[in-house]
């Protein structure tokens, strides 16, 4: 099916038509000929390159009660995504060529967006022995991002060996920066709120110390390091310093860390329990400015679905994590566009081009111009409405934004010219 997207504001600019044929953008301009193409009225909509997520938990294999590759990629399409990186902490762990190929094939069969598996750095994400990094890189899934996310690669020698190993195939190690001894029993951000609530604190230094070590290791080895879900102002300063020294480091921030602070924990509602924890208002401000000035390269959702029984319990035993694929773009609009920190071109870079570049996805994150794959998100930034968790496509409902009024909605998502979402509905 060929499509003519009529009158979309590309990256928020002047209205233009986008002609899509055989999965590719063939022309961009005004008054394009629609013969043989289905017309999509995009007047007033912002056109962005299809969004790319570097950090998604699809839970399959092993926890299909929380999410599957199919349900997670449907949620991704509804959020405007055309590619997601599926994290490795599944059951079994994605630490072999067999498991990453399984996840990759499930993504192809579902067909809602590209699924690029992330390989574990260590066997069983136990932090003791390197996983089959080369075999995963050479597999059909062609893994380029490796992470023990959920666990920190805390052994400096193991981390150095991983950085050295992935250089051979231009891979990147994505670190979950959490010094384990400093965060034993941690329940929330360490500070005035944790003291008031009597909950064990997760100090900022536990994140910052690991990042400081790793940027020096990456510089020493000359290999790519990516820092997952940066959450503190101190981490931002370390990454800024590392980049100024030419260290090959990139970083991501989650939508929830851009909008929410640790005051939410005062409700004792475990919906706000996440790793790393929500931080202070000063940290939130630092993260926003770091994303705006490019110190933090991209937004990644850390979409972490959990079944109801894992979250609707007392705080101390509740699972950490929150879903985010379907609310990421509205949250970024609220935190970054409505505040004047980013324009839509900046959003396209931070949510599509940069994550595609870090993950080495050559067919994603491309400019909306003739010759690019037709991976396109059409977004209406104008409506504000309360988030309805019951209407979400994910199998899980653990969103911290339920009931919160946010702007915008994804109207259509095209994956190589095929609409996966049209008029706000899955196709």
PDB file of C-alpha atoms in Angstrom, residues 140-400:
ATOM      1  CA  UNK A 140      20.868 -13.407  13.041  1.00  0.00           C
ATOM      2  CA  UNK A 141      19.916 -10.782  15.634  1.00  0.00           C
ATOM      3  CA  UNK A 142      23.259  -8.982  15.122  1.00  0.00           C
ATOM      4  CA  UNK A 143      23.386  -7.725  18.714  1.00  0.00           C
ATOM      5  CA  UNK A 144      25.312  -4.498  19.215  1.00  0.00           C
ATOM      6  CA  UNK A 145      24.085  -3.389  22.664  1.00  0.00           C
ATOM      7  CA  UNK A 146      25.021  -5.424  25.744  1.00  0.00           C
ATOM      8  CA  UNK A 147      23.687  -4.846  29.233  1.00  0.00           C
ATOM      9  CA  UNK A 148      23.049  -6.628  32.521  1.00  0.00           C
ATOM     10  CA  UNK A 149      20.313  -4.054  33.174  1.00  0.00           C
ATOM     11  CA  UNK A 150      18.637  -4.645  36.491  1.00  0.00           C
ATOM     12  CA  UNK A 151      22.104  -5.465  37.763  1.00  0.00           C
ATOM     13  CA  UNK A 152      25.326  -3.494  37.662  1.00  0.00           C
ATOM     14  CA  UNK A 153      28.501  -4.941  36.180  1.00  0.00           C
ATOM     15  CA  UNK A 154      30.247  -4.055  39.412  1.00  0.00           C
ATOM     16  CA  UNK A 155      33.511  -5.975  38.897  1.00  0.00           C
ATOM     17  CA  UNK A 156      35.936  -3.561  37.252  1.00  0.00           C
ATOM     18  CA  UNK A 157      37.890  -6.338  35.543  1.00  0.00           C
ATOM     19  CA  UNK A 158      34.759  -7.877  34.021  1.00  0.00           C
ATOM     20  CA  UNK A 159      33.658  -4.422  32.867  1.00  0.00           C
ATOM     21  CA  UNK A 160      37.034  -3.760  31.281  1.00  0.00           C
ATOM     22  CA  UNK A 161      36.988  -7.114  29.473  1.00  0.00           C
ATOM     23  CA  UNK A 162      33.486  -6.456  28.155  1.00  0.00           C
ATOM     24  CA  UNK A 163      34.499  -3.042  26.837  1.00  0.00           C
ATOM     25  CA  UNK A 164      37.532  -4.572  25.152  1.00  0.00           C
ATOM     26  CA  UNK A 165      35.511  -7.423  23.625  1.00  0.00           C
ATOM     27  CA  UNK A 166      32.738  -5.342  22.027  1.00  0.00           C
ATOM     28  CA  UNK A 167      35.220  -3.112  20.198  1.00  0.00           C
ATOM     29  CA  UNK A 168      35.713  -5.892  17.636  1.00  0.00           C
ATOM     30  CA  UNK A 169      32.194  -5.423  16.262  1.00  0.00           C
ATOM     31  CA  UNK A 170      31.493  -1.792  17.201  1.00  0.00           C
ATOM     32  CA  UNK A 171      29.313  -2.806  20.118  1.00  0.00           C
ATOM     33  CA  UNK A 172      28.455  -0.795  23.204  1.00  0.00           C
ATOM     34  CA  UNK A 173      28.175  -1.774  26.862  1.00  0.00           C
ATOM     35  CA  UNK A 174      25.102  -0.205  28.477  1.00  0.00           C
ATOM     36  CA  UNK A 175      25.688  -0.005  32.189  1.00  0.00           C
ATOM     37  CA  UNK A 176      23.088  -0.043  34.948  1.00  0.00           C
ATOM     38  CA  UNK A 177      25.104   2.128  37.313  1.00  0.00           C
ATOM     39  CA  UNK A 178      24.394   0.961  40.837  1.00  0.00           C
ATOM     40  CA  UNK A 179      27.129   0.220  43.339  1.00  0.00           C
ATOM     41  CA  UNK A 180      25.641  -2.854  45.038  1.00  0.00           C
ATOM     42  CA  UNK A 181      27.024  -2.468  48.558  1.00  0.00           C
ATOM     43  CA  UNK A 182      25.876   1.157  48.779  1.00  0.00           C
ATOM     44  CA  UNK A 183      22.325   0.217  47.803  1.00  0.00           C
ATOM     45  CA  UNK A 184      21.695  -2.903  49.865  1.00  0.00           C
ATOM     46  CA  UNK A 185      18.045  -2.809  50.924  1.00  0.00           C
ATOM     47  CA  UNK A 186      17.477   0.553  49.226  1.00  0.00           C
ATOM     48  CA  UNK A 187      13.837   1.511  48.705  1.00  0.00           C
ATOM     49  CA  UNK A 188      13.925   5.087  47.423  1.00  0.00           C
ATOM     50  CA  UNK A 189      16.185   8.108  46.965  1.00  0.00           C
ATOM     51  CA  UNK A 190      18.312   8.832  50.022  1.00  0.00           C
ATOM     52  CA  UNK A 191      17.396  12.231  51.394  1.00  0.00           C
ATOM     53  CA  UNK A 192      14.942  14.148  53.526  1.00  0.00           C
ATOM     54  CA  UNK A 193      11.969  12.191  52.194  1.00  0.00           C
ATOM     55  CA  UNK A 194      13.489   8.759  52.869  1.00  0.00           C
ATOM     56  CA  UNK A 195      14.369   9.875  56.386  1.00  0.00           C
ATOM     57  CA  UNK A 196      10.841  11.152  56.969  1.00  0.00           C
ATOM     58  CA  UNK A 197       9.249   7.962  55.652  1.00  0.00           C
ATOM     59  CA  UNK A 198      11.679   5.612  57.349  1.00  0.00           C
ATOM     60  CA  UNK A 199      12.619   3.888  54.090  1.00  0.00           C
ATOM     61  CA  UNK A 200      16.185   2.798  53.313  1.00  0.00           C
ATOM     62  CA  UNK A 201      17.853   5.287  50.990  1.00  0.00           C
ATOM     63  CA  UNK A 202      19.529   4.782  47.565  1.00  0.00           C
ATOM     64  CA  UNK A 203      22.290   7.443  47.630  1.00  0.00           C
ATOM     65  CA  UNK A 204      23.186   9.400  44.510  1.00  0.00           C
ATOM     66  CA  UNK A 205      26.832   8.510  44.985  1.00  0.00           C
ATOM     67  CA  UNK A 206      26.028   4.846  44.346  1.00  0.00           C
ATOM     68  CA  UNK A 207      25.200   5.775  40.755  1.00  0.00           C
ATOM     69  CA  UNK A 208      27.831   8.451  40.333  1.00  0.00           C
ATOM     70  CA  UNK A 209      30.738   6.324  41.586  1.00  0.00           C
ATOM     71  CA  UNK A 210      30.075   3.600  39.008  1.00  0.00           C
ATOM     72  CA  UNK A 211      29.706   6.109  36.169  1.00  0.00           C
ATOM     73  CA  UNK A 212      32.979   7.790  37.154  1.00  0.00           C
ATOM     74  CA  UNK A 213      34.795   4.458  37.131  1.00  0.00           C
ATOM     75  CA  UNK A 214      33.266   3.351  33.853  1.00  0.00           C
ATOM     76  CA  UNK A 215      33.969   6.503  31.860  1.00  0.00           C
ATOM     77  CA  UNK A 216      37.619   6.187  32.860  1.00  0.00           C
ATOM     78  CA  UNK A 217      37.626   2.525  31.837  1.00  0.00           C
ATOM     79  CA  UNK A 218      35.982   3.361  28.501  1.00  0.00           C
ATOM     80  CA  UNK A 219      38.522   6.093  27.881  1.00  0.00           C
ATOM     81  CA  UNK A 220      41.377   3.748  28.790  1.00  0.00           C
ATOM     82  CA  UNK A 221      40.111   0.984  26.514  1.00  0.00           C
ATOM     83  CA  UNK A 222      38.823   3.274  23.756  1.00  0.00           C
ATOM     84  CA  UNK A 223      35.472   1.548  23.656  1.00  0.00           C
ATOM     85  CA  UNK A 224      31.880   2.760  23.675  1.00  0.00           C
ATOM     86  CA  UNK A 225      30.050   3.071  27.000  1.00  0.00           C
ATOM     87  CA  UNK A 226      26.373   3.899  27.342  1.00  0.00           C
ATOM     88  CA  UNK A 227      24.938   4.915  30.720  1.00  0.00           C
ATOM     89  CA  UNK A 228      21.406   3.696  31.345  1.00  0.00           C
ATOM     90  CA  UNK A 229      18.704   5.800  33.057  1.00  0.00           C
ATOM     91  CA  UNK A 230      20.833   8.649  34.460  1.00  0.00           C
ATOM     92  CA  UNK A 231      19.043  10.054  37.499  1.00  0.00           C
ATOM     93  CA  UNK A 232      21.235  12.519  39.409  1.00  0.00           C
ATOM     94  CA  UNK A 233      22.729  15.952  38.844  1.00  0.00           C
ATOM     95  CA  UNK A 234      26.103  14.576  39.893  1.00  0.00           C
ATOM     96  CA  UNK A 235      25.951  11.914  37.180  1.00  0.00           C
ATOM     97  CA  UNK A 236      25.254  14.629  34.634  1.00  0.00           C
ATOM     98  CA  UNK A 237      28.382  16.512  35.688  1.00  0.00           C
ATOM     99  CA  UNK A 238      30.541  13.382  35.404  1.00  0.00           C
ATOM    100  CA  UNK A 239      29.206  12.609  31.915  1.00  0.00           C
ATOM    101  CA  UNK A 240      29.693  16.237  30.876  1.00  0.00           C
ATOM    102  CA  UNK A 241      33.305  16.111  32.072  1.00  0.00           C
ATOM    103  CA  UNK A 242      33.889  12.779  30.308  1.00  0.00           C
ATOM    104  CA  UNK A 243      32.563  14.106  27.017  1.00  0.00           C
ATOM    105  CA  UNK A 244      34.744  17.181  27.325  1.00  0.00           C
ATOM    106  CA  UNK A 245      37.745  14.825  27.517  1.00  0.00           C
ATOM    107  CA  UNK A 246      36.671  12.937  24.409  1.00  0.00           C
ATOM    108  CA  UNK A 247      35.538   9.837  26.242  1.00  0.00           C
ATOM    109  CA  UNK A 248      33.256   7.686  24.031  1.00  0.00           C
ATOM    110  CA  UNK A 249      30.287   7.834  26.402  1.00  0.00           C
ATOM    111  CA  UNK A 250      26.590   8.290  25.704  1.00  0.00           C
ATOM    112  CA  UNK A 251      23.713   8.444  28.153  1.00  0.00           C
ATOM    113  CA  UNK A 252      19.947   8.176  28.405  1.00  0.00           C
ATOM    114  CA  UNK A 253      17.248   9.561  30.694  1.00  0.00           C
ATOM    115  CA  UNK A 254      13.779   8.147  31.250  1.00  0.00           C
ATOM    116  CA  UNK A 255      10.564  10.129  30.832  1.00  0.00           C
ATOM    117  CA  UNK A 256       9.633   9.528  34.474  1.00  0.00           C
ATOM    118  CA  UNK A 257      12.914  10.990  35.719  1.00  0.00           C
ATOM    119  CA  UNK A 258      12.195  14.086  33.614  1.00  0.00           C
ATOM    120  CA  UNK A 259       8.804  14.702  35.210  1.00  0.00           C
ATOM    121  CA  UNK A 260       8.522  13.138  38.660  1.00  0.00           C
ATOM    122  CA  UNK A 261      10.493  13.661  41.878  1.00  0.00           C
ATOM    123  CA  UNK A 262      10.928  11.766  45.113  1.00  0.00           C
ATOM    124  CA  UNK A 263       8.119  13.662  46.771  1.00  0.00           C
ATOM    125  CA  UNK A 264       5.807  11.138  45.093  1.00  0.00           C
ATOM    126  CA  UNK A 265       7.053   8.511  47.523  1.00  0.00           C
ATOM    127  CA  UNK A 266       5.226  10.396  50.252  1.00  0.00           C
ATOM    128  CA  UNK A 267       2.049   8.708  49.059  1.00  0.00           C
ATOM    129  CA  UNK A 268       3.544   5.283  49.897  1.00  0.00           C
ATOM    130  CA  UNK A 269       2.109   4.178  46.553  1.00  0.00           C
ATOM    131  CA  UNK A 270       4.504   1.572  45.051  1.00  0.00           C
ATOM    132  CA  UNK A 271       3.554   2.751  41.583  1.00  0.00           C
ATOM    133  CA  UNK A 272       6.364   5.292  42.154  1.00  0.00           C
ATOM    134  CA  UNK A 273       8.939   2.658  43.175  1.00  0.00           C
ATOM    135  CA  UNK A 274      11.557   2.394  40.463  1.00  0.00           C
ATOM    136  CA  UNK A 275      15.254   1.709  39.963  1.00  0.00           C
ATOM    137  CA  UNK A 276      17.024   4.090  39.924  1.00  0.00           C
ATOM    138  CA  UNK A 277      14.631   5.911  42.243  1.00  0.00           C
ATOM    139  CA  UNK A 278      12.882   9.173  41.562  1.00  0.00           C
ATOM    140  CA  UNK A 279      15.238  11.908  42.726  1.00  0.00           C
ATOM    141  CA  UNK A 280      14.932  15.509  43.917  1.00  0.00           C
ATOM    142  CA  UNK A 281      13.506  18.495  42.056  1.00  0.00           C
ATOM    143  CA  UNK A 282      17.078  19.776  41.571  1.00  0.00           C
ATOM    144  CA  UNK A 283      18.008  16.469  39.907  1.00  0.00           C
ATOM    145  CA  UNK A 284      14.959  16.694  37.637  1.00  0.00           C
ATOM    146  CA  UNK A 285      15.976  20.187  36.547  1.00  0.00           C
ATOM    147  CA  UNK A 286      19.560  19.068  35.881  1.00  0.00           C
ATOM    148  CA  UNK A 287      18.378  16.110  33.782  1.00  0.00           C
ATOM    149  CA  UNK A 288      16.128  18.331  31.682  1.00  0.00           C
ATOM    150  CA  UNK A 289      18.921  20.800  30.948  1.00  0.00           C
ATOM    151  CA  UNK A 290      21.386  17.990  30.227  1.00  0.00           C
ATOM    152  CA  UNK A 291      18.998  16.467  27.702  1.00  0.00           C
ATOM    153  CA  UNK A 292      18.512  19.887  26.114  1.00  0.00           C
ATOM    154  CA  UNK A 293      22.237  20.655  25.784  1.00  0.00           C
ATOM    155  CA  UNK A 294      23.128  17.142  24.576  1.00  0.00           C
ATOM    156  CA  UNK A 295      25.056  15.976  27.625  1.00  0.00           C
ATOM    157  CA  UNK A 296      22.388  13.296  27.854  1.00  0.00           C
ATOM    158  CA  UNK A 297      21.973  11.934  24.342  1.00  0.00           C
ATOM    159  CA  UNK A 298      18.542  10.401  24.328  1.00  0.00           C
ATOM    160  CA  UNK A 299      15.306   9.482  26.055  1.00  0.00           C
ATOM    161  CA  UNK A 300      14.775   5.785  26.806  1.00  0.00           C
ATOM    162  CA  UNK A 301      11.627   4.482  28.452  1.00  0.00           C
ATOM    163  CA  UNK A 302      12.888   1.677  30.720  1.00  0.00           C
ATOM    164  CA  UNK A 303       9.390   0.270  30.075  1.00  0.00           C
ATOM    165  CA  UNK A 304       9.110  -2.252  32.914  1.00  0.00           C
ATOM    166  CA  UNK A 305       5.747  -4.048  33.020  1.00  0.00           C
ATOM    167  CA  UNK A 306       4.679  -5.893  36.162  1.00  0.00           C
ATOM    168  CA  UNK A 307       1.507  -7.825  36.982  1.00  0.00           C
ATOM    169  CA  UNK A 308      -0.950  -6.221  39.402  1.00  0.00           C
ATOM    170  CA  UNK A 309       0.078  -8.365  42.373  1.00  0.00           C
ATOM    171  CA  UNK A 310       3.695  -7.200  42.068  1.00  0.00           C
ATOM    172  CA  UNK A 311       2.786  -3.522  42.499  1.00  0.00           C
ATOM    173  CA  UNK A 312      -0.441  -3.441  44.507  1.00  0.00           C
ATOM    174  CA  UNK A 313       1.244  -4.401  47.742  1.00  0.00           C
ATOM    175  CA  UNK A 314       3.169  -2.650  50.489  1.00  0.00           C
ATOM    176  CA  UNK A 315       6.109  -0.521  49.362  1.00  0.00           C
ATOM    177  CA  UNK A 316       8.885  -2.605  50.876  1.00  0.00           C
ATOM    178  CA  UNK A 317       8.039  -5.764  48.908  1.00  0.00           C
ATOM    179  CA  UNK A 318       6.704  -4.176  45.708  1.00  0.00           C
ATOM    180  CA  UNK A 319       8.575  -4.675  42.444  1.00  0.00           C
ATOM    181  CA  UNK A 320      10.586  -1.785  41.046  1.00  0.00           C
ATOM    182  CA  UNK A 321       9.636  -0.338  37.680  1.00  0.00           C
ATOM    183  CA  UNK A 322       6.946   1.355  35.630  1.00  0.00           C
ATOM    184  CA  UNK A 323       5.670   1.142  32.076  1.00  0.00           C
ATOM    185  CA  UNK A 324       6.324   4.007  29.677  1.00  0.00           C
ATOM    186  CA  UNK A 325       6.102   3.235  25.971  1.00  0.00           C
ATOM    187  CA  UNK A 326       2.644   4.723  25.487  1.00  0.00           C
ATOM    188  CA  UNK A 327       3.242   7.898  27.490  1.00  0.00           C
ATOM    189  CA  UNK A 328       6.851   8.751  26.592  1.00  0.00           C
ATOM    190  CA  UNK A 329       6.150  11.301  23.893  1.00  0.00           C
ATOM    191  CA  UNK A 330       3.469  13.212  25.835  1.00  0.00           C
ATOM    192  CA  UNK A 331       5.759  13.280  28.894  1.00  0.00           C
ATOM    193  CA  UNK A 332       8.662  14.606  26.839  1.00  0.00           C
ATOM    194  CA  UNK A 333       6.382  17.226  25.340  1.00  0.00           C
ATOM    195  CA  UNK A 334       5.293  18.269  28.832  1.00  0.00           C
ATOM    196  CA  UNK A 335       8.791  18.317  30.344  1.00  0.00           C
ATOM    197  CA  UNK A 336      10.859  19.552  27.400  1.00  0.00           C
ATOM    198  CA  UNK A 337       8.733  21.176  24.669  1.00  0.00           C
ATOM    199  CA  UNK A 338       6.179  22.999  26.806  1.00  0.00           C
ATOM    200  CA  UNK A 339       9.040  24.370  28.905  1.00  0.00           C
ATOM    201  CA  UNK A 340      10.895  25.646  25.825  1.00  0.00           C
ATOM    202  CA  UNK A 341      13.923  23.420  26.399  1.00  0.00           C
ATOM    203  CA  UNK A 342      13.533  21.433  23.153  1.00  0.00           C
ATOM    204  CA  UNK A 343      11.789  22.009  19.855  1.00  0.00           C
ATOM    205  CA  UNK A 344      10.397  19.158  17.760  1.00  0.00           C
ATOM    206  CA  UNK A 345      13.653  18.774  15.862  1.00  0.00           C
ATOM    207  CA  UNK A 346      15.314  18.241  19.209  1.00  0.00           C
ATOM    208  CA  UNK A 347      12.696  15.688  20.182  1.00  0.00           C
ATOM    209  CA  UNK A 348      13.314  13.839  16.888  1.00  0.00           C
ATOM    210  CA  UNK A 349      17.011  13.713  17.658  1.00  0.00           C
ATOM    211  CA  UNK A 350      16.677  12.585  21.282  1.00  0.00           C
ATOM    212  CA  UNK A 351      13.930  10.026  20.678  1.00  0.00           C
ATOM    213  CA  UNK A 352      14.817   8.665  17.233  1.00  0.00           C
ATOM    214  CA  UNK A 353      18.122   9.637  15.613  1.00  0.00           C
ATOM    215  CA  UNK A 354      20.368   9.443  18.683  1.00  0.00           C
ATOM    216  CA  UNK A 355      19.109   6.096  20.023  1.00  0.00           C
ATOM    217  CA  UNK A 356      19.271   4.594  16.517  1.00  0.00           C
ATOM    218  CA  UNK A 357      22.848   5.832  16.192  1.00  0.00           C
ATOM    219  CA  UNK A 358      23.890   4.447  19.585  1.00  0.00           C
ATOM    220  CA  UNK A 359      22.247   1.095  18.833  1.00  0.00           C
ATOM    221  CA  UNK A 360      23.666   1.015  15.286  1.00  0.00           C
ATOM    222  CA  UNK A 361      20.248   0.671  13.646  1.00  0.00           C
ATOM    223  CA  UNK A 362      20.964   1.944  10.151  1.00  0.00           C
ATOM    224  CA  UNK A 363      17.353   1.775   8.952  1.00  0.00           C
ATOM    225  CA  UNK A 364      15.927   3.787  11.846  1.00  0.00           C
ATOM    226  CA  UNK A 365      16.224   7.378  12.988  1.00  0.00           C
ATOM    227  CA  UNK A 366      16.636   8.665   9.456  1.00  0.00           C
ATOM    228  CA  UNK A 367      15.562  12.151   8.281  1.00  0.00           C
ATOM    229  CA  UNK A 368      12.099  12.442   6.765  1.00  0.00           C
ATOM    230  CA  UNK A 369      13.360  12.929   3.219  1.00  0.00           C
ATOM    231  CA  UNK A 370      13.318  11.105  -0.099  1.00  0.00           C
ATOM    232  CA  UNK A 371      15.299   7.900   0.060  1.00  0.00           C
ATOM    233  CA  UNK A 372      14.732   7.199   3.758  1.00  0.00           C
ATOM    234  CA  UNK A 373      12.797   4.171   4.990  1.00  0.00           C
ATOM    235  CA  UNK A 374       9.240   5.278   5.709  1.00  0.00           C
ATOM    236  CA  UNK A 375       9.414   4.988   9.486  1.00  0.00           C
ATOM    237  CA  UNK A 376       7.171   7.864  10.528  1.00  0.00           C
ATOM    238  CA  UNK A 377       5.254   9.016  13.591  1.00  0.00           C
ATOM    239  CA  UNK A 378       2.357  11.462  13.249  1.00  0.00           C
ATOM    240  CA  UNK A 379       1.638  13.268  16.488  1.00  0.00           C
ATOM    241  CA  UNK A 380      -1.073  15.690  17.540  1.00  0.00           C
ATOM    242  CA  UNK A 381       0.479  17.929  20.217  1.00  0.00           C
ATOM    243  CA  UNK A 382      -2.652  19.922  21.006  1.00  0.00           C
ATOM    244  CA  UNK A 383      -5.070  17.898  23.140  1.00  0.00           C
ATOM    245  CA  UNK A 384      -4.599  17.560  26.882  1.00  0.00           C
ATOM    246  CA  UNK A 385      -6.266  14.684  28.633  1.00  0.00           C
ATOM    247  CA  UNK A 386      -5.939  12.510  31.699  1.00  0.00           C
ATOM    248  CA  UNK A 387      -3.944   9.310  31.194  1.00  0.00           C
ATOM    249  CA  UNK A 388      -6.260   6.284  31.307  1.00  0.00           C
ATOM    250  CA  UNK A 389      -4.312   3.232  32.437  1.00  0.00           C
ATOM    251  CA  UNK A 390      -7.204   0.900  31.624  1.00  0.00           C
ATOM    252  CA  UNK A 391      -7.009   1.912  27.953  1.00  0.00           C
ATOM    253  CA  UNK A 392      -3.340   1.016  27.544  1.00  0.00           C
ATOM    254  CA  UNK A 393      -2.191  -1.688  25.152  1.00  0.00           C
ATOM    255  CA  UNK A 394       0.529  -3.148  27.352  1.00  0.00           C
ATOM    256  CA  UNK A 395      -0.470  -6.253  29.317  1.00  0.00           C
ATOM    257  CA  UNK A 396       0.483  -4.381  32.492  1.00  0.00           C
ATOM    258  CA  UNK A 397      -0.967  -1.207  33.989  1.00  0.00           C
ATOM    259  CA  UNK A 398       1.800   0.026  36.290  1.00  0.00           C
ATOM    260  CA  UNK A 399       1.975   3.581  35.002  1.00  0.00           C
ATOM    261  CA  UNK A 400       2.779   6.447  37.388  1.00  0.00           C
TER     262      UNK A 400
END
